[in-house]
XYZ file of C-alpha atoms in Angstrom:
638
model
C 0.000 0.000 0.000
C 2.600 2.255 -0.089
C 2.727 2.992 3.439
C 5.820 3.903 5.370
C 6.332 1.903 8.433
C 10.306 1.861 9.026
C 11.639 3.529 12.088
C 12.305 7.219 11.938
C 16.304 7.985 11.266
C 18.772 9.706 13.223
C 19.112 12.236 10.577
C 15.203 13.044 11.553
C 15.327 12.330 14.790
C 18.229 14.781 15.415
C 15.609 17.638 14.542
C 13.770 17.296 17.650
C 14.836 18.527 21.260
C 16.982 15.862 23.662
C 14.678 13.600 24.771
C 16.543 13.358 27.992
C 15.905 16.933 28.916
C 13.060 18.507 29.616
C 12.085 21.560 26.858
C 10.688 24.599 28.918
C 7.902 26.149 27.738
C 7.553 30.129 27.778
C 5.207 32.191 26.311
C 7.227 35.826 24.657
C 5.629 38.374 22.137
C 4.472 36.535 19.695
C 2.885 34.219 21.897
C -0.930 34.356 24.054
C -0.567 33.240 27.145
C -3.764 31.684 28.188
C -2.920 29.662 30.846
C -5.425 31.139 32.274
C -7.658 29.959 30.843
C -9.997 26.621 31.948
C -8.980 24.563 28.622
C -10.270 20.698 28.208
C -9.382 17.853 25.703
C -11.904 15.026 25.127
C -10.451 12.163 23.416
C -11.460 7.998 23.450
C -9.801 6.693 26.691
C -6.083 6.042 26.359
C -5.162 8.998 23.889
C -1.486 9.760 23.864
C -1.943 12.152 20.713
C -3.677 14.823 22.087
C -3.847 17.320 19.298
C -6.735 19.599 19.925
C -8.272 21.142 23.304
C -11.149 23.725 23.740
C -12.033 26.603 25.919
C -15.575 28.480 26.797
C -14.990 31.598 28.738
C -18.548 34.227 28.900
C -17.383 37.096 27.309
C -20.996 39.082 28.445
C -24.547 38.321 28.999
C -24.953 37.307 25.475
C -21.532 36.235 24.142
C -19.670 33.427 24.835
C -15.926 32.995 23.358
C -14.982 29.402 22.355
C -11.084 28.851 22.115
C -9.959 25.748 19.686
C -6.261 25.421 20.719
C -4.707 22.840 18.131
C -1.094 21.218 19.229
C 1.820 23.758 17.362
C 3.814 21.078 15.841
C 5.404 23.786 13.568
C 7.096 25.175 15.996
C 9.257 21.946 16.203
C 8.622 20.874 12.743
C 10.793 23.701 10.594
C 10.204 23.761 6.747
C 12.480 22.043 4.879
C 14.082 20.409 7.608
C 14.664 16.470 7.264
C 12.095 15.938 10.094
C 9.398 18.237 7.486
C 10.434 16.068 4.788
C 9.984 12.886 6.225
C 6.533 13.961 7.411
C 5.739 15.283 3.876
C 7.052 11.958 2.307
C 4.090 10.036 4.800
C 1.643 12.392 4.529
C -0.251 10.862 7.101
C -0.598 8.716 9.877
C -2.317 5.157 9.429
C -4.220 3.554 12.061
C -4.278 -0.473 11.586
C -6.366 -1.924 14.095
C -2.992 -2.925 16.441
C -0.868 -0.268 15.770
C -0.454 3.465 14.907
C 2.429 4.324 11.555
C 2.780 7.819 12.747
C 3.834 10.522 10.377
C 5.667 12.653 12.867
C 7.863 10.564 15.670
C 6.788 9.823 18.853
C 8.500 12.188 20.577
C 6.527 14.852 19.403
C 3.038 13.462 18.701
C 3.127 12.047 22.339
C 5.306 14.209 24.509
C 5.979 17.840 23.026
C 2.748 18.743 20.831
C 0.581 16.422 22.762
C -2.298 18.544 24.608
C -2.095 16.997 27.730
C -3.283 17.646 31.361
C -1.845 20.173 33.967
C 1.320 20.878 31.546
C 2.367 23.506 29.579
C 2.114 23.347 25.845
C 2.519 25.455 22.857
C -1.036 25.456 20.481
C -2.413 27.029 17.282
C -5.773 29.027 19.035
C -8.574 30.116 17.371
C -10.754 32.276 19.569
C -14.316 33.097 18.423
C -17.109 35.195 19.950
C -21.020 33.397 19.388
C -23.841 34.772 20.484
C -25.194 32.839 23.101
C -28.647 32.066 21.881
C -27.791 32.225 18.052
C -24.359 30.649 17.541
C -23.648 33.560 15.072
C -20.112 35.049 14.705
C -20.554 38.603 16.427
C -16.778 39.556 15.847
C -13.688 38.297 13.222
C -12.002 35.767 14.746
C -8.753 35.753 16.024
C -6.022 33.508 15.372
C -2.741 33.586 17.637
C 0.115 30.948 18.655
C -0.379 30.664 21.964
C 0.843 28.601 25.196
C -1.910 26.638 27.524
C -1.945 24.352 30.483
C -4.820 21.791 30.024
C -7.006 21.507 33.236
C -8.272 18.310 32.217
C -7.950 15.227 29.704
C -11.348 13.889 29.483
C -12.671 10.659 28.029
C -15.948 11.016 25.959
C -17.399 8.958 28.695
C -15.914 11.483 31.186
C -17.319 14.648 28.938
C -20.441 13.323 28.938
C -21.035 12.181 32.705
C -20.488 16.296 33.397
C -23.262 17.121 30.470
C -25.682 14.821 32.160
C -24.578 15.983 35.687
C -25.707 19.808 36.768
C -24.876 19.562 40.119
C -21.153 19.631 39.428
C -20.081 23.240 39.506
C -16.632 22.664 38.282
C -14.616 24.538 36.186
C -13.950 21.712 33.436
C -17.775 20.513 33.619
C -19.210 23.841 33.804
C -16.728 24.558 30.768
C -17.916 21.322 28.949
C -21.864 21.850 29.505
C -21.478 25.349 27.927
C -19.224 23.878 25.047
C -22.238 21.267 24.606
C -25.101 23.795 24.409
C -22.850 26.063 22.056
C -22.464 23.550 19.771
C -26.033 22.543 19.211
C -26.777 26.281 17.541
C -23.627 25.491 15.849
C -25.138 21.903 14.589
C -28.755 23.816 13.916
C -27.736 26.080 11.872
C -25.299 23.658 9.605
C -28.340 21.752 9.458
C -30.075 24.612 7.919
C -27.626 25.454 5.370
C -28.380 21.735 3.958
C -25.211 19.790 6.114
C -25.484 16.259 5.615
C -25.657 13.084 8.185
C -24.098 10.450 6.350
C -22.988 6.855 7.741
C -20.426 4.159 7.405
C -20.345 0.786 9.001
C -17.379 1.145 11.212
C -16.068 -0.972 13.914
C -13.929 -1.105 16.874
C -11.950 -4.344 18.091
C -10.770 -5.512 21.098
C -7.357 -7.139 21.364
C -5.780 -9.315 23.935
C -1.972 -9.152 24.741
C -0.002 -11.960 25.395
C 3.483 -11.394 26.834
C 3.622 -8.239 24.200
C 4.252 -10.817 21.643
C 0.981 -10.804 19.585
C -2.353 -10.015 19.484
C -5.880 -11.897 19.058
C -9.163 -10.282 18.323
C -11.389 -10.824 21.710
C -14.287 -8.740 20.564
C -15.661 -6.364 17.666
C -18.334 -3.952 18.430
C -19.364 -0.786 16.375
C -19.111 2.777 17.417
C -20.674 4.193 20.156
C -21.789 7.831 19.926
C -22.527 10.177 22.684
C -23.262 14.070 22.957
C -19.967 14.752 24.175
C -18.309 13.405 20.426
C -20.593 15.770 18.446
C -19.466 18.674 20.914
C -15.840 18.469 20.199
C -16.595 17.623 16.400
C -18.412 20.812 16.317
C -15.937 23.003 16.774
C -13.366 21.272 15.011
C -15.002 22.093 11.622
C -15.879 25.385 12.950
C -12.022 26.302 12.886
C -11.241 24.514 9.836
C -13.901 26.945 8.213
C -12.942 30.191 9.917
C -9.278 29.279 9.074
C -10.117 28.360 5.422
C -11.866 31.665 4.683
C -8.501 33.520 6.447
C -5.618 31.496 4.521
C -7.902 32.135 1.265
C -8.531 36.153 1.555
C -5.263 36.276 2.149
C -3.101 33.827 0.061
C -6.091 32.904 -2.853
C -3.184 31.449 -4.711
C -1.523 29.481 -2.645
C -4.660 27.908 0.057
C -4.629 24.885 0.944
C -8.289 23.581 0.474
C -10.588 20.560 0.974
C -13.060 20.389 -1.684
C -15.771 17.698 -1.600
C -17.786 17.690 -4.974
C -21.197 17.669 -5.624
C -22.192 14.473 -7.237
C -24.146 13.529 -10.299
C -27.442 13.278 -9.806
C -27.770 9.761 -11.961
C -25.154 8.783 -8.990
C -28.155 8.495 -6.583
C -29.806 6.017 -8.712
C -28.810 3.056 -6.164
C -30.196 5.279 -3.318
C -33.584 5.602 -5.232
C -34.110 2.416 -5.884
C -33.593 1.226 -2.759
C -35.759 3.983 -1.008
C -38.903 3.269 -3.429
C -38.511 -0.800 -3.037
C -37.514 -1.039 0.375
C -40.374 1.506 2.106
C -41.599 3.316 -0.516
C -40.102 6.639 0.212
C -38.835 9.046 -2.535
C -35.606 10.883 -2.028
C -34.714 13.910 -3.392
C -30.782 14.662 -4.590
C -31.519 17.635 -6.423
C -29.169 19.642 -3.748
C -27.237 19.300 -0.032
C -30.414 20.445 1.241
C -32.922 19.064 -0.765
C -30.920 15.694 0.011
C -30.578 16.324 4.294
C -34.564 17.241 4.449
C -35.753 14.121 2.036
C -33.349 11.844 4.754
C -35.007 13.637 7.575
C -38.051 12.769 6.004
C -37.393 8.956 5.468
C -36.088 8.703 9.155
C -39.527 9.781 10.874
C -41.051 7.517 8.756
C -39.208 4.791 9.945
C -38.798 5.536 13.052
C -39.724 1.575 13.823
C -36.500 0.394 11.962
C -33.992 3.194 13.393
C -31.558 1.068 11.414
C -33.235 1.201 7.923
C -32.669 4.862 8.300
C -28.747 4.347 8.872
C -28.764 2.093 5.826
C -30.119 4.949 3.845
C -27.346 7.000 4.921
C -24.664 4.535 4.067
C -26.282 4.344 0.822
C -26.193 7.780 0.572
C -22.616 8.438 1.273
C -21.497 5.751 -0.862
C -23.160 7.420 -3.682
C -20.596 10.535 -3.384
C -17.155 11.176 -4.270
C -14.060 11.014 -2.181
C -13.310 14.568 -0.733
C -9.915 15.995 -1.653
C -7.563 18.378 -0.882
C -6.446 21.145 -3.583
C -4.654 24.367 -4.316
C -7.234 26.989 -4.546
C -5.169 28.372 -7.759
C -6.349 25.704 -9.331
C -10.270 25.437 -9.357
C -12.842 27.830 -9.993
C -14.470 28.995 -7.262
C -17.577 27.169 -7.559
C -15.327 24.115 -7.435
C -13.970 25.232 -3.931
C -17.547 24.449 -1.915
C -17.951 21.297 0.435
C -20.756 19.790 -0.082
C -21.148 17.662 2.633
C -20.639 20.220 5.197
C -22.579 22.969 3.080
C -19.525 25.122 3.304
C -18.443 27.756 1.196
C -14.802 26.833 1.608
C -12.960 24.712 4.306
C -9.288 23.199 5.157
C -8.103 20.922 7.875
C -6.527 23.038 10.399
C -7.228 20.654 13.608
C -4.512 17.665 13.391
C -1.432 18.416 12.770
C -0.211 15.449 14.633
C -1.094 13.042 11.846
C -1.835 14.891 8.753
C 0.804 16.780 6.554
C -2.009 18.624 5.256
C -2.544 20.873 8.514
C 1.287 21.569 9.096
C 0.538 23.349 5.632
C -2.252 24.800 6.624
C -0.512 26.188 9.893
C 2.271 27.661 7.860
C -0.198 29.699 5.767
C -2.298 30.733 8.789
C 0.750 31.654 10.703
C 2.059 33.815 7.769
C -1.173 35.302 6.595
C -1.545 36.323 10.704
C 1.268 38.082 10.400
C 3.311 35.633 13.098
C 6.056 34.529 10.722
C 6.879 34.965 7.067
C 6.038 31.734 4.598
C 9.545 30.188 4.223
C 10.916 31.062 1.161
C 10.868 27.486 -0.477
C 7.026 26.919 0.161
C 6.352 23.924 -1.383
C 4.287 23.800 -4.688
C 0.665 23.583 -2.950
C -0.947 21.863 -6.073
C 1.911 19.151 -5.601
C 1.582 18.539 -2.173
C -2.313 18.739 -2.393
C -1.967 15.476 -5.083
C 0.510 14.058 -3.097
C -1.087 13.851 0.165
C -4.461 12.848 -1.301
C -2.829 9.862 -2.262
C -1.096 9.077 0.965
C -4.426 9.500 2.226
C -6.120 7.207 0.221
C -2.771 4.183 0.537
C -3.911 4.889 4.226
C -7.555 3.924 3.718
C -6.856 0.685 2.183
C -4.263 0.090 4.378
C -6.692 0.122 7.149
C -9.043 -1.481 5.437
C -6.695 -4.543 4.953
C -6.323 -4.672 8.969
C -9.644 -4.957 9.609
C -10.724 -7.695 7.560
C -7.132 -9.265 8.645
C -8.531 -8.987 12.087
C -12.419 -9.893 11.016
C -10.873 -13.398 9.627
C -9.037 -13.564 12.976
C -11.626 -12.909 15.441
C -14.641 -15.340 13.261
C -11.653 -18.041 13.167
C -12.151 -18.046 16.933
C -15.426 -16.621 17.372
C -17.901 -18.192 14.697
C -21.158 -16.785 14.864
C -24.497 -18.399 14.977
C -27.853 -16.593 13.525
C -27.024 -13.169 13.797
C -28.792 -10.629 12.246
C -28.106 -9.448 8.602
C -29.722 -7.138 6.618
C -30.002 -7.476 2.884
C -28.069 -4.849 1.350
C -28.185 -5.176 -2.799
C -29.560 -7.841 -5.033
C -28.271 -8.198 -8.190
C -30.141 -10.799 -10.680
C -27.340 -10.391 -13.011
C -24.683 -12.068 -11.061
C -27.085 -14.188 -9.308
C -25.968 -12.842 -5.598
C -27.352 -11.114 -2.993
C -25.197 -8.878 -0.802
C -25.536 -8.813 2.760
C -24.164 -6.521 5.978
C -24.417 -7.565 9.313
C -24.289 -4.757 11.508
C -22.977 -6.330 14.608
C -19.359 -6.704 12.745
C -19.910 -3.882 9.673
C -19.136 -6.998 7.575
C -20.703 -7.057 4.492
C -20.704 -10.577 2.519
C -22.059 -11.392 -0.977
C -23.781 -14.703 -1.142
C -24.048 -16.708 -4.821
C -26.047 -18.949 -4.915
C -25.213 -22.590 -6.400
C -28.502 -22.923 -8.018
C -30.277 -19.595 -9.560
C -32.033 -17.593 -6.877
C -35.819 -16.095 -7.837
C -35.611 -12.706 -8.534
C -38.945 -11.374 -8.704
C -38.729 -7.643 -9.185
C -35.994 -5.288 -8.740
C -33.716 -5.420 -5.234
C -35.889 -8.554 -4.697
C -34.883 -12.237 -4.580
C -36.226 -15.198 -3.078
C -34.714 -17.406 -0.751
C -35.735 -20.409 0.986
C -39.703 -19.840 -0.324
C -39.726 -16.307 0.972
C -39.680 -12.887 -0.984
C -36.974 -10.903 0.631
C -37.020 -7.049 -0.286
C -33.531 -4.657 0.089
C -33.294 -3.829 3.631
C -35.353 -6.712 4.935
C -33.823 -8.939 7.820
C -32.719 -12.330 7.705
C -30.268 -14.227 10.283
C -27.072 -15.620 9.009
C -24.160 -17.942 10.114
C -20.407 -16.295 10.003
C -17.290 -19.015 10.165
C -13.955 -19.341 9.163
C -13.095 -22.595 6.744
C -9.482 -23.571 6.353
C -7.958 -23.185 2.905
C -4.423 -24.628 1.996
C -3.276 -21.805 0.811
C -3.683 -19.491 3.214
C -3.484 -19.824 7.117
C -6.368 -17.927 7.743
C -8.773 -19.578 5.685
C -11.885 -17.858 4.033
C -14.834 -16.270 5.716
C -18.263 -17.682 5.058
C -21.884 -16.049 5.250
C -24.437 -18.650 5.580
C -27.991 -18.384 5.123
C -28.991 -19.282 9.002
C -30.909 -23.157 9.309
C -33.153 -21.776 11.005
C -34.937 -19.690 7.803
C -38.662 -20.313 6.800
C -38.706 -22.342 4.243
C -36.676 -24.722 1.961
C -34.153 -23.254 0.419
C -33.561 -22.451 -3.597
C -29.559 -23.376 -3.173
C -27.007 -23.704 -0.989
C -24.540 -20.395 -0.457
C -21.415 -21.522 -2.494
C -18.936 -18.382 -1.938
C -18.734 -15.311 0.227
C -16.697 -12.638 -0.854
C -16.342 -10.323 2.194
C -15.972 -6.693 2.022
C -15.612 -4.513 5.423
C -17.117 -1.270 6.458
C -15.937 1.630 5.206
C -13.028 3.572 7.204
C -12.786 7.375 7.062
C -10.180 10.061 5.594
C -7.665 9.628 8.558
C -8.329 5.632 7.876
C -9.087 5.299 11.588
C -9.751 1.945 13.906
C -10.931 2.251 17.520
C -8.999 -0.620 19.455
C -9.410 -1.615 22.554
C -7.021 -3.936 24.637
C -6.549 -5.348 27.519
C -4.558 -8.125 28.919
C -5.350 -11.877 28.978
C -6.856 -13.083 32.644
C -5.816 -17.041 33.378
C -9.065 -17.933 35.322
C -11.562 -16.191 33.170
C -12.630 -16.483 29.686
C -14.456 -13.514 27.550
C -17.906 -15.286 26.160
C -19.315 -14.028 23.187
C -22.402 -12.928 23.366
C -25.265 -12.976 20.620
C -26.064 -9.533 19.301
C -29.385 -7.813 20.160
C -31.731 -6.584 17.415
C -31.455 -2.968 18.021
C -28.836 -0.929 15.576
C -25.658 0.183 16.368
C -24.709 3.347 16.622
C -23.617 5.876 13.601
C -19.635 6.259 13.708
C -17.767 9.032 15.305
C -14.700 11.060 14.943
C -12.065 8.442 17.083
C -8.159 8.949 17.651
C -8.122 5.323 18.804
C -6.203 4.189 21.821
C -2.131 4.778 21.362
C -1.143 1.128 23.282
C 1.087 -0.893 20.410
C 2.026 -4.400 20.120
C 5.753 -5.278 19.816
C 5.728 -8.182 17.313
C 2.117 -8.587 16.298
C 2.158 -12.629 14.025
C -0.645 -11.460 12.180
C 0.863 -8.311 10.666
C 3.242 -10.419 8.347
C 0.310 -12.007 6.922
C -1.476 -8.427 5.530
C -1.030 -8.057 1.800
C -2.210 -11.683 1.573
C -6.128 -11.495 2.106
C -8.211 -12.113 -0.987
C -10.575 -9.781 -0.303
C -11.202 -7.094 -2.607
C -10.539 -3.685 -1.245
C -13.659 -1.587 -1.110
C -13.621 1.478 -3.147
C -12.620 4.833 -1.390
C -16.033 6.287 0.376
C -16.877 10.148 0.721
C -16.402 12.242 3.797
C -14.908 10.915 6.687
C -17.136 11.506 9.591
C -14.774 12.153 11.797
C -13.979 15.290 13.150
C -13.081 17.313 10.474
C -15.241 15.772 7.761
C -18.763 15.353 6.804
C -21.120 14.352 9.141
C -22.307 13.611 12.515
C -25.539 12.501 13.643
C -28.857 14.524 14.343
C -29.089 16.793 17.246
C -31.914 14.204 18.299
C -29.689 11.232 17.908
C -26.721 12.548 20.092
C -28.891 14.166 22.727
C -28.777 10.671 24.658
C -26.837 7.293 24.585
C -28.133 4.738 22.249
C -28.421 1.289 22.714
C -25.572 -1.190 21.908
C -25.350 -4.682 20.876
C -22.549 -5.336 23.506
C -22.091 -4.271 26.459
C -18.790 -1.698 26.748
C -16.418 -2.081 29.660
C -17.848 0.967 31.446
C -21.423 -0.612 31.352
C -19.874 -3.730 32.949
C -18.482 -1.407 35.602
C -21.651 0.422 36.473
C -23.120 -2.773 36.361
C -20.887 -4.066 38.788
C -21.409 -0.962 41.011
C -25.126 -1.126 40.671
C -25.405 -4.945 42.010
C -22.189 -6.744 42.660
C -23.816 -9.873 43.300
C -26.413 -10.233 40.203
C -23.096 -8.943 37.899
C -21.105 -11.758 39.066
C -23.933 -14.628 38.859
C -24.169 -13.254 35.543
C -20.685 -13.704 34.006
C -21.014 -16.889 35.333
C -23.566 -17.775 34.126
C -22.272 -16.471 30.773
C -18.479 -18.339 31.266
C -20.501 -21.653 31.759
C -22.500 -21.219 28.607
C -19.259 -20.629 26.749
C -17.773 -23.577 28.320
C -21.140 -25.993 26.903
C -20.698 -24.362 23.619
C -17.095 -25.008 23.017
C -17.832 -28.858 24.153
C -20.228 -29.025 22.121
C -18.018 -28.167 19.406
């Protein structure tokens, strides 16, 4: 894939400060000091690379002034330096599912740029004055390098226990609870300009270490979204906008941009079809807007099949084209727009830590602000802009490859039994009917040995029954050895259980895997191996998962993973680059509805078993035994 994942050099390394001494931190005149200030980060749990932190100070009755504060890794990184060149050359971090490839080393993504708690760091702020009960601009931003001490380095989970708490009067919650309110204006009046929701079918796994050798796939769940993710999200693209308008007025020929294209309307066509067979809803692509309000639509008319409206969605976003990064010099203006976001122009300012396309971005901020000159080799913008898009994109399927590494890996251990699938194309031509199952984000396509019925369009029928797009039907998921390759091959099976006889047995499964965003981000989640217990998979509930969410995910690395030598050797077909990342600084979270309280999840997350555990110690424990002992039966019985 193209992805760098040697060691950084001396000759790089040598760039960067003694690591055996400590670098003081001052602020001078060209510097903010806003220590000061109460300043937060909220990050998944484990975050090492803290690149971004916010502030909420009350300016006046009516005007509240939100500080983004993004990690100043040019002050370390200097143009043109070896350590700028190697960063350039990656372009961007890569998350596989075990590991982080970091674009910058370690010593500055985790120790000098890194936003941590109660020390002092040098950032990138934006500072911009809202009115409180609009969320309008009342003033030009301003834009200053700056030095902070972080109060606090909050999990979501953390973030959102102080939304849903009033009593605590702290600084960091009170901080937090205006941040939240803030940024649902914000998300209203995106949402008014014709911002999308789009979805992917992302997932998070669960590793076990053994003696930092290796690591096995203990559990895969999807994404869990809370209020507190939206907040932070919120203000992320607010800065990349403000900071894209600044870099443009004043530089129009050399901005860095991200431009995400409007698509074709005949591009919808799948999303149509679907829509009108499934639940006879008609969608409208005619613009953004027209787009967000017919989705809106089709959502409270399914409001008994919340997931049917997230398969929309995924339809829907992968109907669009990639977003991409671009020199402003080099499109027309009515190229610049983003059309997920409904922005007239944006950039990524916000991560710096793992995208070469911020340091940029930083450079031309920095200069247009007046702080420091552009260096007088700036790199060719259109160059870099074509160059980083396709780092970006090796990163994506580089990703992608880990995951359905790790998919083979944890069904090779953890088979699955009737789980719930939904039916996600038919295709009469090729005799095959596509499936996703959203407890993994695993979507398989099932051919049939014998021809299938296909009544109608995005209808087939299997076993006796007329199956429509969308519908439900329960599934098996194993792994069966192949000579060839030590993993095997995943199979999606038709469940025995079905209604009636079936038309022919499923003969191959070619599995694809949900789609991973811009920054080709994984959530992982580890945690060392116990001797006396045993984790029991447990059989999905019916209710959907949860949309995906911007997630840095947790920095803890394996030494030697033995699966990583076999990526590059899956034969499963990469899936083709999706639009907008809906991550932080890309297109879409979910409706102000949606993230106003926790959804349900299929399995339960380490912090429900805790609460559990708090709530009754006795009934928790009776329970995972009871759950250890069905394991136990079920591997016998194997």
């Amino acid at each position: 894939r193209d992805v760098a994942t040697a060691q950084f050099s001396p000759h790089v390394l040598a760039c960067l400060p003694p690591p055996k001494k400590e670098y003081a931190f001052h602020a001078d005149d060209k510097r903010l000091d806003l220590r000061s200030l109460t300043v937060c980060s909220i990050d998944p749990p484990n975050c090492r690379d803290v690149d971004d932190a916010l502030s909420c100070q009350v300016v006046s009755e009516n005007v509240l002034e939100v500080g983004v504060h993004i990690a100043d890794v040019t002050h370390f990184c200097a143009s043109g330096s070896p350590l700028d060149d190697e960063a350039r050359q990656r372009g961007t971090s890569t998350y596989l599912v075990d590991r982080r490839l970091d674009m910058l080393p370690k010593r500055l993504t985790e120790e000098l740029c890194s936003l941590r708690a109660n020390v002092e760091r040098y950032a990138f702020s934006v500072l911009v004055r809202l009115h409180a009960d609009t969320g309008e601009i009342v003033s030009s931003p301003k834009f200053a390098k700056s030095i902070i001490k972080s109060n606090a380095a909050l999990t979501y989970h953390e973030a959102q226990l102080m939304l849903n708490d009033d009593a605590d009067q702290s600084a960091v919650a009170s901080t937090v609870r205006r941040l939240a309110t803030m940024a649902r204006r914000l998300r209203k009046n995106r949402f008014l300009k014709g911002a999308l929701t789009l979805a992917s079918p992302e997932v998070k796994f669960e590793l076990s270490s053994s003696n930092g050798e290796s690591d096995s796939p203990t559990d895969v769940a999807s994404y869990e979204l809370v209020e507190a993710n939206a907040t932070v999200e919120e203000f992320m693209l607010l800065a990349n906008v403000e900071v894209a308008k600044k870099i443009l007025a004043t530089y129009p020929g050399l901005a860095l941009l991200r431009n995400h294209p409007e698509p074709p309307r005949d591009k919808f066509a799948p999303l149509l079809e679907k829509a009108r067979v499934s639940c006879s809803l008609t969608i409208d692509p005619s613009s953004n807007k027209a787009l967000a309000k017919s989705l809106d639509e089709a959502s409270n008319s399914v409001k008994h099949d919340p997931y049917l409206d997230r398969l929309l969605r995924i339809v829907a976003t992968r109907c669009m084209a990639p977003a991409r990064y671009f020199c402003a010099a080099d499109g027309a203006e009515s190229e610049w727009r983003h059309y997920g976001l409904a922005a007239d122009v944006y950039t990524h300012f916000t991560s710096p830590i793992r995208r070469y396309a911020d340091v940029v971005v930083h450079r031309l901020l920095a200069a247009a602000v007046g702080i420091e000159p552009l260096p007088s080799s700036f790199e060719d913008v259109a160059k870099t802009a074509n160059h980083i898009n396709a780092k970006s994109k090796n990163a994506q399927y580089a990703a992608r490859d880990s995951i359905a590494l790790y998919t083979r890996l944890y069904f090779k251990e953890h088979p699955q039994r009737r789980i719930e699938a939904r039916i996600f194309d038919v295709d009469a031509a090729s005799n095959s009917v596509l499936v996703l199952v959203p407890r993994f984000g695993v979507e398989a396509k099932l051919r049939l040995l014998d021809a299938a019925e296909f009544p109608s369009v995005q209808t087939v029928v299997l076993r006796g029954k007329a199956y429509k797009v969308f519908d439900v039907v329960f599934v098996d998921v194993t792994v069966h050895a192949l000579k060839h390759d030590p993993l095997g091959e995943v199979h999606v099976d038709l469940a025995a259980d079905q209604e009636s006889p079936t038309n022919g047995a499923v003969r191959e499964n070619d599995v694809a895997h949900g789609d991973v965003g811009d920054d080709g981000v994984v959530a992982v989640e580890k945690k060392k191996k116990k001797k006396t217990k045993k984790k029991t998979q447990q059989q999905p509930h019916a209710t959907a998962p949860p949309p995906p969410v911007k997630n840095k995910p947790p920095q803890e690395e394996a030494s030697k993973p033995a699966a990583a030598a076999l990526l590059g050797h899956l034969p499963i077909a990469p899936v083709p680059p999706r639009t907008p990342s809906n991550k932080a600084e890309d297109v879409v979270m979910a409706k102000p509805e949606d993230v106003a309280k926790k959804p349900p999840r299929a399995t339960p997350s380490k912090e429900d078993a805790v609460t559990a555990a708090k709530e009754s110690p006795v009934s928790a424990s009776k329970r995972k035994l009871q759950l250890a002992l069905e394991r136990k039966k079920r591997l016998r019985g194997r």
